[in-house]
PDB file of C-alpha atoms in Angstrom:
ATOM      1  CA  UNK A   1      18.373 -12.263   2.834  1.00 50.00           C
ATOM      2  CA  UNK A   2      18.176 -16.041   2.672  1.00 54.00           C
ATOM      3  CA  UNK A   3      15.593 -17.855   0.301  1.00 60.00           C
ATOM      4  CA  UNK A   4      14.239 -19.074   3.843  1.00 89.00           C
ATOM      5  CA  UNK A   5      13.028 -16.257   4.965  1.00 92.00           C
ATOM      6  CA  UNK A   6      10.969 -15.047   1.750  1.00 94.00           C
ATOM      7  CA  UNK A   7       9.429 -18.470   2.303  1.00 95.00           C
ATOM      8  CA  UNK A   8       8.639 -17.185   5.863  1.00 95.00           C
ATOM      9  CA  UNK A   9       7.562 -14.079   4.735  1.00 97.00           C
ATOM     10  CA  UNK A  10       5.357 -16.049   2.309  1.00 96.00           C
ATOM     11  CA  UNK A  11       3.793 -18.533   4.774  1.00 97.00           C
ATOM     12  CA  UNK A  12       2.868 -15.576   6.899  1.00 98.00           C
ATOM     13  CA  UNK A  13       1.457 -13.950   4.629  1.00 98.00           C
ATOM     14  CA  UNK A  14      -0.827 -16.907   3.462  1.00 98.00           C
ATOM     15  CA  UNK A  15      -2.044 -17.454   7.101  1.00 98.00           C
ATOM     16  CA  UNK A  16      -3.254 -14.002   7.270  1.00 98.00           C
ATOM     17  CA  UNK A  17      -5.671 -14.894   3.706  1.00 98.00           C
ATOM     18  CA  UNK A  18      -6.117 -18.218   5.938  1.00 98.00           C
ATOM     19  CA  UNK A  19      -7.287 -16.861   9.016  1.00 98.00           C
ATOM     20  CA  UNK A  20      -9.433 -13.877   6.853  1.00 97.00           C
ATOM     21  CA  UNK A  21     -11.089 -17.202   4.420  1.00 97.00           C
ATOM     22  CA  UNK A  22     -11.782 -19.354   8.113  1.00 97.00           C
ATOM     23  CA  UNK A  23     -13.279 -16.417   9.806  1.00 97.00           C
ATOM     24  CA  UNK A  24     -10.599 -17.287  12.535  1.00 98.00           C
ATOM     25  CA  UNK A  25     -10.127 -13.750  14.412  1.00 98.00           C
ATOM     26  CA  UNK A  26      -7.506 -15.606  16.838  1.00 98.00           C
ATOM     27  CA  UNK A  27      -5.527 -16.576  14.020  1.00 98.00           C
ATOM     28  CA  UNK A  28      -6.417 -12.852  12.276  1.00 98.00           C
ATOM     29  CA  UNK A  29      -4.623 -11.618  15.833  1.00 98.00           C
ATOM     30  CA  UNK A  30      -1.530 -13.733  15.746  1.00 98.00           C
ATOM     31  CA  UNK A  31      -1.203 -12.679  12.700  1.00 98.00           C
ATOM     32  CA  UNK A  32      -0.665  -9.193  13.301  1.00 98.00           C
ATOM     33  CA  UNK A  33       2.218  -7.053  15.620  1.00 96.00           C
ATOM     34  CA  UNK A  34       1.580  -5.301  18.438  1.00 94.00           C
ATOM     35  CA  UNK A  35       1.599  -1.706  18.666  1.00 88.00           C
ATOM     36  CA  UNK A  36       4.329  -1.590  21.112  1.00 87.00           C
ATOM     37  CA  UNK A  37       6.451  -3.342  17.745  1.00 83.00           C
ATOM     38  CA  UNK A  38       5.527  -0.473  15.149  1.00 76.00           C
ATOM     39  CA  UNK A  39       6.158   3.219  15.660  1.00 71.00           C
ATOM     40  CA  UNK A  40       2.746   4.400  15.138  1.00 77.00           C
ATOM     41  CA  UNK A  41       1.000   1.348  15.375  1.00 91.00           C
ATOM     42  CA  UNK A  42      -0.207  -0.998  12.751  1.00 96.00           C
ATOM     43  CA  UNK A  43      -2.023  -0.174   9.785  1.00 97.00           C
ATOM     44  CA  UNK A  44      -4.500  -1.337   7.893  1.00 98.00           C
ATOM     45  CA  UNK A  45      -6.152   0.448   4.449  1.00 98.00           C
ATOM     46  CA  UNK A  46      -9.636  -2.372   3.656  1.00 97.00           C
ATOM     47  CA  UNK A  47     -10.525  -2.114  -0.285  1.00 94.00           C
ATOM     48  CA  UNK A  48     -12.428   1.627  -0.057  1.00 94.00           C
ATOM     49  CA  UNK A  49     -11.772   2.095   3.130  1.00 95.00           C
ATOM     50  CA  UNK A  50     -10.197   4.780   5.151  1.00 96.00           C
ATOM     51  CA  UNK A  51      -6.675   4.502   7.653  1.00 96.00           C
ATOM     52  CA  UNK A  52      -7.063   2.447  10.589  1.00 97.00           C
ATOM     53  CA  UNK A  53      -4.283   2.893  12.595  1.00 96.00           C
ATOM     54  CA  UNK A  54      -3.477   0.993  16.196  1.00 96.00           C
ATOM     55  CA  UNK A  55      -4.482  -2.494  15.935  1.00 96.00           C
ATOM     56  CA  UNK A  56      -6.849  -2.295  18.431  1.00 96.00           C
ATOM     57  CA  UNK A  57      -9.173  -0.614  15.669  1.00 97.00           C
ATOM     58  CA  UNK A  58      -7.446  -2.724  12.951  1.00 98.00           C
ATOM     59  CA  UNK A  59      -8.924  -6.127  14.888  1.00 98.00           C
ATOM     60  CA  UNK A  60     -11.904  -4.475  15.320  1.00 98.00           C
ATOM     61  CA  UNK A  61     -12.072  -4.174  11.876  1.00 98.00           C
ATOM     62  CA  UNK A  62     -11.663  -7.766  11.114  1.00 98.00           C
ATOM     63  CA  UNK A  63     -14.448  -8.798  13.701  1.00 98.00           C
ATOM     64  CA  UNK A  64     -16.691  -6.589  11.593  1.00 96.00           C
ATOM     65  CA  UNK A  65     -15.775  -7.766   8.139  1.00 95.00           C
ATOM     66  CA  UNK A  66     -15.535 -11.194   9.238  1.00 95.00           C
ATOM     67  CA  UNK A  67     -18.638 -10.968  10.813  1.00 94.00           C
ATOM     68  CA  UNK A  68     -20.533  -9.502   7.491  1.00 89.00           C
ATOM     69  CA  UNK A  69     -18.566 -12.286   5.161  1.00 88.00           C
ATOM     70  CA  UNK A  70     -20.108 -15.873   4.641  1.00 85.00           C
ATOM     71  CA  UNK A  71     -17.851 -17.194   2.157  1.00 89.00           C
ATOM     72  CA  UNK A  72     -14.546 -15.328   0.514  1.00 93.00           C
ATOM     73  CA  UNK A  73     -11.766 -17.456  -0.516  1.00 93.00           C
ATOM     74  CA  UNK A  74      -8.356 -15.982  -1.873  1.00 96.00           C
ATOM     75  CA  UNK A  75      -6.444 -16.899  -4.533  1.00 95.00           C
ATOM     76  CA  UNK A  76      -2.969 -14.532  -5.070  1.00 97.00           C
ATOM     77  CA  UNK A  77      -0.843 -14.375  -7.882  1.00 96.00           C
ATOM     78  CA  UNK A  78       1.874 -11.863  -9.207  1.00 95.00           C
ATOM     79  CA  UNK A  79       3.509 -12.157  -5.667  1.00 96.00           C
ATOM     80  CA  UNK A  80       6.703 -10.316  -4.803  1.00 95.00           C
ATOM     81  CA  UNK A  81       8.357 -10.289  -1.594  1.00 95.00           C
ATOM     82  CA  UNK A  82      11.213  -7.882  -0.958  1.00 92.00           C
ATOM     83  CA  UNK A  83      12.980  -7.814   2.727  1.00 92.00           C
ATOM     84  CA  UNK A  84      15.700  -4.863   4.180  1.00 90.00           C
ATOM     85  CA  UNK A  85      16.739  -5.359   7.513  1.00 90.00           C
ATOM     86  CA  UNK A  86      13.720  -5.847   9.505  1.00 93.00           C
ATOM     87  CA  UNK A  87      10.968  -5.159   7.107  1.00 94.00           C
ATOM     88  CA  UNK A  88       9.847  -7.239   4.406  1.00 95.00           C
ATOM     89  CA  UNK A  89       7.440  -5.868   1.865  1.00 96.00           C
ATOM     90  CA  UNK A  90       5.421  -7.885  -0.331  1.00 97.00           C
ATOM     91  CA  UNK A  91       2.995  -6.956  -3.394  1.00 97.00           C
ATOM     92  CA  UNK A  92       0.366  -9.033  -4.744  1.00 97.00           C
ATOM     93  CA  UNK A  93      -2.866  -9.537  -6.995  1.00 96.00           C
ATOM     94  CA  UNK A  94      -5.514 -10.454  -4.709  1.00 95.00           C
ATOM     95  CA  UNK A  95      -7.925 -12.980  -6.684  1.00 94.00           C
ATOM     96  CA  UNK A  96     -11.341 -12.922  -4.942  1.00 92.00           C
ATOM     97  CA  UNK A  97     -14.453 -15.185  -4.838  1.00 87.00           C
ATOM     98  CA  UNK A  98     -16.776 -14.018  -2.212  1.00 80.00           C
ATOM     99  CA  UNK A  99     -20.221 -13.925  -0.671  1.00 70.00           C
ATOM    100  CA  UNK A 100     -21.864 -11.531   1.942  1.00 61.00           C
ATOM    101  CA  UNK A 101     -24.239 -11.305   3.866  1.00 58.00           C
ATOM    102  CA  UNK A 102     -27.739  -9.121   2.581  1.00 56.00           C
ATOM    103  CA  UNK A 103     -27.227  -6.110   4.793  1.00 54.00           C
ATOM    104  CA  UNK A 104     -23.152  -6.451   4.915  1.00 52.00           C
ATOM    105  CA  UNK A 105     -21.355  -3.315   5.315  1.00 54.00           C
ATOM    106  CA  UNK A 106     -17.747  -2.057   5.391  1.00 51.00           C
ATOM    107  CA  UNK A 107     -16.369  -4.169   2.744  1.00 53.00           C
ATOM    108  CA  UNK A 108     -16.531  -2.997  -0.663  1.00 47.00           C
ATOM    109  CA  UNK A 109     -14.911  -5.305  -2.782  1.00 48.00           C
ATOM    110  CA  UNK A 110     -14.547  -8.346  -5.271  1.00 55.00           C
ATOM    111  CA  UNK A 111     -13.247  -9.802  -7.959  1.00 86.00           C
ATOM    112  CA  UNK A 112      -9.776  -8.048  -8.136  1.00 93.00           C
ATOM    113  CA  UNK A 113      -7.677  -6.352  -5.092  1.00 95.00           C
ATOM    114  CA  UNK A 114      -4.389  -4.794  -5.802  1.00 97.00           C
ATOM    115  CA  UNK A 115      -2.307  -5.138  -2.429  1.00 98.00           C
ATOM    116  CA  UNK A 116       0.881  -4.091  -0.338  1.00 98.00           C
ATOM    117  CA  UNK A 117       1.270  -6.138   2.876  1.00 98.00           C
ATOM    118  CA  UNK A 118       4.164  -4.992   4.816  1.00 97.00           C
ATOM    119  CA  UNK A 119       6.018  -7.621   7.370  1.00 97.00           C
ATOM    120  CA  UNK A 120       8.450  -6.584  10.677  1.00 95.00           C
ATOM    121  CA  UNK A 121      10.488  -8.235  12.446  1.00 95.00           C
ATOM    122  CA  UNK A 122       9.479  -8.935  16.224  1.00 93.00           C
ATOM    123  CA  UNK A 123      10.905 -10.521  19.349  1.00 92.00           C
ATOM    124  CA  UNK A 124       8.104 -13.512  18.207  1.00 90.00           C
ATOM    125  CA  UNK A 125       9.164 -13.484  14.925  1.00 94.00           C
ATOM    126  CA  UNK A 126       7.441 -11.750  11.808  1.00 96.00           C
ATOM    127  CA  UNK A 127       4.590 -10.198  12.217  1.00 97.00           C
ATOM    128  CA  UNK A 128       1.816  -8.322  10.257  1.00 98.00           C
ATOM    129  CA  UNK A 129       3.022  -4.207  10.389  1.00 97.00           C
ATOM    130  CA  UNK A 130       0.779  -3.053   7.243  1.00 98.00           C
ATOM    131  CA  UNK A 131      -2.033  -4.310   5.107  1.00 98.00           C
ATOM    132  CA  UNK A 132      -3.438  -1.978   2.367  1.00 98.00           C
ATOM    133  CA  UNK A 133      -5.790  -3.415  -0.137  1.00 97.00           C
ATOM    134  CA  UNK A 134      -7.200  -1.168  -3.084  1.00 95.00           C
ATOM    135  CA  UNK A 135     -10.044  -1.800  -5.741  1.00 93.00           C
ATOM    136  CA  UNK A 136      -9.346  -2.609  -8.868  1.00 94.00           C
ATOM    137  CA  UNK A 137     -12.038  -0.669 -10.722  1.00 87.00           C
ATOM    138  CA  UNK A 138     -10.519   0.622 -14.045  1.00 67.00           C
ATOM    139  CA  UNK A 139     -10.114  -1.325 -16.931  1.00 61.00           C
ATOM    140  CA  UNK A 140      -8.189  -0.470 -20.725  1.00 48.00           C
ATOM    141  CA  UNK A 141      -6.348   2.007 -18.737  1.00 44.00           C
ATOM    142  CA  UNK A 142      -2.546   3.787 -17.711  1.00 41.00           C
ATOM    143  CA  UNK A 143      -0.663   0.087 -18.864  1.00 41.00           C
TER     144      UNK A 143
ATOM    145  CA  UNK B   1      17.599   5.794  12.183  1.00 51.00           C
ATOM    146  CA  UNK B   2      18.316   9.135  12.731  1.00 54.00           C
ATOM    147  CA  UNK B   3      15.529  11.888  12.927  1.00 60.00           C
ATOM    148  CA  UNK B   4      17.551  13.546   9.518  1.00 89.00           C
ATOM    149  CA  UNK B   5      16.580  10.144   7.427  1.00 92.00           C
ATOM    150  CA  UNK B   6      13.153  10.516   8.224  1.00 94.00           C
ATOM    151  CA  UNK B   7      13.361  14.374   6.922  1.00 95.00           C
ATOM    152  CA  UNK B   8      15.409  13.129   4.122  1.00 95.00           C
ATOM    153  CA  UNK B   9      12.384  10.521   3.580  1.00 97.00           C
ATOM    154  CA  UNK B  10       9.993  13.416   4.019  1.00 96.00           C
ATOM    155  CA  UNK B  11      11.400  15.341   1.766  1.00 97.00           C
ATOM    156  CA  UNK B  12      11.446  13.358  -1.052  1.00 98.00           C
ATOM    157  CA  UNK B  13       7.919  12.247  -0.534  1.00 98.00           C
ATOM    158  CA  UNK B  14       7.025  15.573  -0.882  1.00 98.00           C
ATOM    159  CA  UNK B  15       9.293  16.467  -4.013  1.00 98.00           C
ATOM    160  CA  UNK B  16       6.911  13.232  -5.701  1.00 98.00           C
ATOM    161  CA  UNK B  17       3.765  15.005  -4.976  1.00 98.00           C
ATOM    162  CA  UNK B  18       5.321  18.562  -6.000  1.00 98.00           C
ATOM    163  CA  UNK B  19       5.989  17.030  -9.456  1.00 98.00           C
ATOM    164  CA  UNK B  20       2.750  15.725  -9.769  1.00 97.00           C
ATOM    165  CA  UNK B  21       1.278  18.891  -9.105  1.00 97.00           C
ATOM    166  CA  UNK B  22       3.592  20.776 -11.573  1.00 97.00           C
ATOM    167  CA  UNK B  23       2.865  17.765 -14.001  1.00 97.00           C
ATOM    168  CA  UNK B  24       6.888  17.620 -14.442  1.00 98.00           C
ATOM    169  CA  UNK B  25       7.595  14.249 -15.525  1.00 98.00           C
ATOM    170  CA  UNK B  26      11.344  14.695 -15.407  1.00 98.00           C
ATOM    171  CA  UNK B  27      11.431  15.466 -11.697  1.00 98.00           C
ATOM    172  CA  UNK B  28       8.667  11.998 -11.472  1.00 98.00           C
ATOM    173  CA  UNK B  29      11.692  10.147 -12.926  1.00 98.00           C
ATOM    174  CA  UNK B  30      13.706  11.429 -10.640  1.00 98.00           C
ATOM    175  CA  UNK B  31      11.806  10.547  -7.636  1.00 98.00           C
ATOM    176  CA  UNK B  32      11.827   6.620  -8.821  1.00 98.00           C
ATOM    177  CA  UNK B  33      14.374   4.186  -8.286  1.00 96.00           C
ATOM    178  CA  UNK B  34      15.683   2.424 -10.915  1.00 94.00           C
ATOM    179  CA  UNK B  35      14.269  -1.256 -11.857  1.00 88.00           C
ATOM    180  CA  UNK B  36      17.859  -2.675 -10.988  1.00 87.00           C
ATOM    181  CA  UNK B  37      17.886  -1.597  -7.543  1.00 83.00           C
ATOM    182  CA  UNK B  38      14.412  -2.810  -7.094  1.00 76.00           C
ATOM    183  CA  UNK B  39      13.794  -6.472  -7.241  1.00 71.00           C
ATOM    184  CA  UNK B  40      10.952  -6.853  -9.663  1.00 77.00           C
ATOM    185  CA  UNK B  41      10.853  -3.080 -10.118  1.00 91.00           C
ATOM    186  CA  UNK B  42       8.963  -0.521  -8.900  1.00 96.00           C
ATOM    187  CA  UNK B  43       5.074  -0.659  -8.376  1.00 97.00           C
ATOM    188  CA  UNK B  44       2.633   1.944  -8.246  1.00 98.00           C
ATOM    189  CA  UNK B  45      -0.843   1.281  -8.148  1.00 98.00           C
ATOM    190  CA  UNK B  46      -2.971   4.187  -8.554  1.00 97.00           C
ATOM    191  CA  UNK B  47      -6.886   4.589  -6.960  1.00 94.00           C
ATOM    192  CA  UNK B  48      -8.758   2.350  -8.921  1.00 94.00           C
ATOM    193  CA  UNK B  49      -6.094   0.871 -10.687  1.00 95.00           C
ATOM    194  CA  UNK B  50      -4.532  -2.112 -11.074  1.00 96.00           C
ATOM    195  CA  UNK B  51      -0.946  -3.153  -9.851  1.00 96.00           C
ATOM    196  CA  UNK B  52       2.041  -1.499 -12.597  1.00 97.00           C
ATOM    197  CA  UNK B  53       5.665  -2.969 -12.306  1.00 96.00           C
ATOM    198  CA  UNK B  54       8.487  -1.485 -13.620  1.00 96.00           C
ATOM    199  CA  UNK B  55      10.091   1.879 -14.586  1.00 96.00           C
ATOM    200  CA  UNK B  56       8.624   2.086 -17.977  1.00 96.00           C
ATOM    201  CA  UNK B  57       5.103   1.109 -17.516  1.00 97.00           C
ATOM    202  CA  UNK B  58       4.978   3.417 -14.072  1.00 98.00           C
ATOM    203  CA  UNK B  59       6.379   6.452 -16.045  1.00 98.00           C
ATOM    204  CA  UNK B  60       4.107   6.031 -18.893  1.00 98.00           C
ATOM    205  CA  UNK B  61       1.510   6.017 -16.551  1.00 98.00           C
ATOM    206  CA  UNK B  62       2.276   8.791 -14.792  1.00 98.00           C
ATOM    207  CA  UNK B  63       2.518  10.625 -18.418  1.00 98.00           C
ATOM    208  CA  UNK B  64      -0.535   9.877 -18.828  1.00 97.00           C
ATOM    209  CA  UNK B  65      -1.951  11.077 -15.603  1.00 95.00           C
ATOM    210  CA  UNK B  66      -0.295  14.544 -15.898  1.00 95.00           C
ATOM    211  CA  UNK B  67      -1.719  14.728 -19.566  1.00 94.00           C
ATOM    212  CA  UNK B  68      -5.271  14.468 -18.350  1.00 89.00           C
ATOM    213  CA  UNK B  69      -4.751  16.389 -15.044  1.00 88.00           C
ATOM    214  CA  UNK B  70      -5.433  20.005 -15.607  1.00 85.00           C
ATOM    215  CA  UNK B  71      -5.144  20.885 -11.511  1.00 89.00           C
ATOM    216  CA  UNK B  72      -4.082  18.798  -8.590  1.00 93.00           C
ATOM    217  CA  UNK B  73      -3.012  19.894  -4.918  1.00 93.00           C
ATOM    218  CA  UNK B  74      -2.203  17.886  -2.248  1.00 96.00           C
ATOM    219  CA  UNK B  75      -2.417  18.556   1.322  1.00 95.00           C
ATOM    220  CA  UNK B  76      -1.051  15.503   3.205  1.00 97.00           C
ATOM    221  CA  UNK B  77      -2.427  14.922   6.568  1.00 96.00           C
ATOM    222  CA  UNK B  78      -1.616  11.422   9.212  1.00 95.00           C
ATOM    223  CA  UNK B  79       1.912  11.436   7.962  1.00 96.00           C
ATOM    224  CA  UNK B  80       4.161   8.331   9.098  1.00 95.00           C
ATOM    225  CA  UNK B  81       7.403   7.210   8.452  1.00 95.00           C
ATOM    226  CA  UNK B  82       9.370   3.957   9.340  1.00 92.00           C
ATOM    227  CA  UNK B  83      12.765   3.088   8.132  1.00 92.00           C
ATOM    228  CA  UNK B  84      14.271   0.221   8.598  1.00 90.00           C
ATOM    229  CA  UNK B  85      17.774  -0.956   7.065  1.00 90.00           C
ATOM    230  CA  UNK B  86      17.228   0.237   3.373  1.00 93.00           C
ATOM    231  CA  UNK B  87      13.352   0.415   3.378  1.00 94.00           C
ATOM    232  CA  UNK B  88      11.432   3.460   4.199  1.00 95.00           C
ATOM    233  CA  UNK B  89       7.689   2.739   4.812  1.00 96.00           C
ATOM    234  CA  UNK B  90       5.942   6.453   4.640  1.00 97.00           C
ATOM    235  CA  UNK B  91       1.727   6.364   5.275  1.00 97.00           C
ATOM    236  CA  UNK B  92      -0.115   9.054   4.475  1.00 97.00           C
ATOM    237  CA  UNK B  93      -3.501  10.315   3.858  1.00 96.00           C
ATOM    238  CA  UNK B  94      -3.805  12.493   0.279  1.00 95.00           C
ATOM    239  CA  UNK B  95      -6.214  15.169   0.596  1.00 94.00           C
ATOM    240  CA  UNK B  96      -6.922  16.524  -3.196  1.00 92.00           C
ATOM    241  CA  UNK B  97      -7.923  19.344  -5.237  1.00 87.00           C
ATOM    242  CA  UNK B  98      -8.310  18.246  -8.603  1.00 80.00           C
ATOM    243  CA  UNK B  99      -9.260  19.312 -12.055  1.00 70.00           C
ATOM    244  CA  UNK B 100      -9.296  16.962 -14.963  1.00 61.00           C
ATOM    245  CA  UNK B 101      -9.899  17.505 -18.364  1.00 58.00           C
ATOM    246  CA  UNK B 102     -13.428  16.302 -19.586  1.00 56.00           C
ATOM    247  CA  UNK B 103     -12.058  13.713 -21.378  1.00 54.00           C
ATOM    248  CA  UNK B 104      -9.735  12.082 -18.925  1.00 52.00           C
ATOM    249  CA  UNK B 105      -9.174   8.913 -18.180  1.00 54.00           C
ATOM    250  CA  UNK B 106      -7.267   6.567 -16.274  1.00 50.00           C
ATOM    251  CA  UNK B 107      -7.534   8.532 -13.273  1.00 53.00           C
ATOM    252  CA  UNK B 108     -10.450   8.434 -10.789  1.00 48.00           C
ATOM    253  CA  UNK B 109      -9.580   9.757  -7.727  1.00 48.00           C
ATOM    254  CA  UNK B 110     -10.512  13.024  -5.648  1.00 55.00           C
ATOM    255  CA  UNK B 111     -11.263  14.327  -2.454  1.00 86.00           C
ATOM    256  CA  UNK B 112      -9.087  11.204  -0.373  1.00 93.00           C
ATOM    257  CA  UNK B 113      -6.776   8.831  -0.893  1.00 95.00           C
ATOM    258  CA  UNK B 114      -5.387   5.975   1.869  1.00 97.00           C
ATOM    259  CA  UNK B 115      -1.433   5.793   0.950  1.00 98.00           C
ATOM    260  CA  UNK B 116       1.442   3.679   1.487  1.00 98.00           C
ATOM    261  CA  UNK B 117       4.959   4.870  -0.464  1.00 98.00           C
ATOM    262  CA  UNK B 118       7.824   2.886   0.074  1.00 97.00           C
ATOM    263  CA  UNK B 119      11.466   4.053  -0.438  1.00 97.00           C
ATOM    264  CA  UNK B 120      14.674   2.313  -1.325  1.00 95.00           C
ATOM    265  CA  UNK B 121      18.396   3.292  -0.419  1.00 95.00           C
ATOM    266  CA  UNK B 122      19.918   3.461  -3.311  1.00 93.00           C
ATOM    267  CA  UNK B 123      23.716   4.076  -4.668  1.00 92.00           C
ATOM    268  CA  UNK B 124      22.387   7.599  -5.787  1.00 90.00           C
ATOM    269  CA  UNK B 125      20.608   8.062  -2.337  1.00 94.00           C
ATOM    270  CA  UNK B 126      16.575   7.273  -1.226  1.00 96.00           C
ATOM    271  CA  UNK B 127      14.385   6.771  -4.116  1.00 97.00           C
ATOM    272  CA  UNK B 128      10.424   5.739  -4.290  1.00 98.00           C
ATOM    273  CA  UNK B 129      10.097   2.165  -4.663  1.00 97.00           C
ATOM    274  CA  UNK B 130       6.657   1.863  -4.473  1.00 98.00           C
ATOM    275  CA  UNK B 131       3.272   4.329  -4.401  1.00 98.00           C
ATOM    276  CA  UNK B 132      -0.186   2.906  -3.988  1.00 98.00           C
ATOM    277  CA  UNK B 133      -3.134   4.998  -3.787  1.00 97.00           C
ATOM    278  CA  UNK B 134      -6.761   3.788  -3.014  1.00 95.00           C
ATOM    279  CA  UNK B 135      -9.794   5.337  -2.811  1.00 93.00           C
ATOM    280  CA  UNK B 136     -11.655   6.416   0.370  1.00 94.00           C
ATOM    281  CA  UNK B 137     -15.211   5.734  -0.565  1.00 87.00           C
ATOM    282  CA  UNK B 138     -16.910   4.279   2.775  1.00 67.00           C
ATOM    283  CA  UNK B 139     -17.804   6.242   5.401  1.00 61.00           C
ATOM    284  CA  UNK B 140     -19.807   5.228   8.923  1.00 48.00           C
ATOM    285  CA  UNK B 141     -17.645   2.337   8.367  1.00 44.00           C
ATOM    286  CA  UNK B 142     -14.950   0.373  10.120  1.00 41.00           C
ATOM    287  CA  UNK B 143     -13.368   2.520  12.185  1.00 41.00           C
TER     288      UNK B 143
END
């Protein structure tokens, strides 16, 4: 595992908090592999939400969100990448200012995301496998 | 990957829930890896919570889940496993009985849970790298 390839591990994964803070769903897409890439298909857990499995849902997904979202902007810290073979799994603190619209739905979250985004190797290169995002709603607690 | 490393994967994913529902914190410890054979240690991240790295602080927490958990059961349901050099990548969705004591904290999870558990190959064979949990509270929603 080369230093280079955390750093593309890295950029990737910044493009996908790109493409989510421009609204971009072309950009959301390139982000993430195809089905045909990941046994099972891709996966994707939003803050609250449920499974989505096969990225056709998992864009779908994005339209929606993206579509209910006026402003969010990320900012990540306590990142950690870790890559075997062709996986590369990377934890992070998702730091969130954010705006939605009145009657937005299918996005509960804010302030503080705790998050696993998992990376595979494809034929074009890395791509998005796994994205699991998860409230941070206790406080004073199991640390 | 042979179809006996995803058992062996299995397997072990289900010994971790097993000792959570026997609230036997020796067999937990088993079922983690080591901080040295995971680069920036193991994370768990349980519903609601925030991120925990390393062996100590994961343990502890898990002490103190089993302290205030009178009665847990899992059924696991949407079970998939990926392995890929010496990652496993296991998805999952937790369907729980639970029973807590009045007074407990630090826990606040029941009925589902979105999962993704990671596993490491390590020199004493596959251990759990990573477990986060989240909360399933939307419904009507993305999918």
């Amino acid at each position: 595992m080369g230093i280079s390839e955390v750093a593309a591990i890295e950029q990737l994964n910044a493009e996908f908090y790109g493409a989510f803070e421009d609204g971009d769903l072309d950009r959301m897409a390139q982000v993430w592999a195809d089905d045909k890439d990941a046994d099972g298909g891709v996966v994707c857990v939003h803050p609250g939400g449920p499974m989505i499995r096969g990225r056709g849902a998992v864009l779908r997904s994005w339209a929606l969100i993206m579509a209910n979202t006026s402003y969010i902007q990320f900012v990540l810290t306590d990142v950690l990448t870790r890559i075997s073979g062709d996986i590369a799994v990377l934890t992070c603190a998702e730091n969130i200012i954010t705006a939605s619209d009145e009657d937005g739905a299918g996005f509960a979250a804010g302030g503080h995301v705790a998050t696993t985004n998992v990376f595979i190797r494809t034929n074009d290169g890395w791509r998005m496998w796994l994205h699991h995002g998860s409230p941070v709603m206790l406080r004073g607690d199991v640390e």
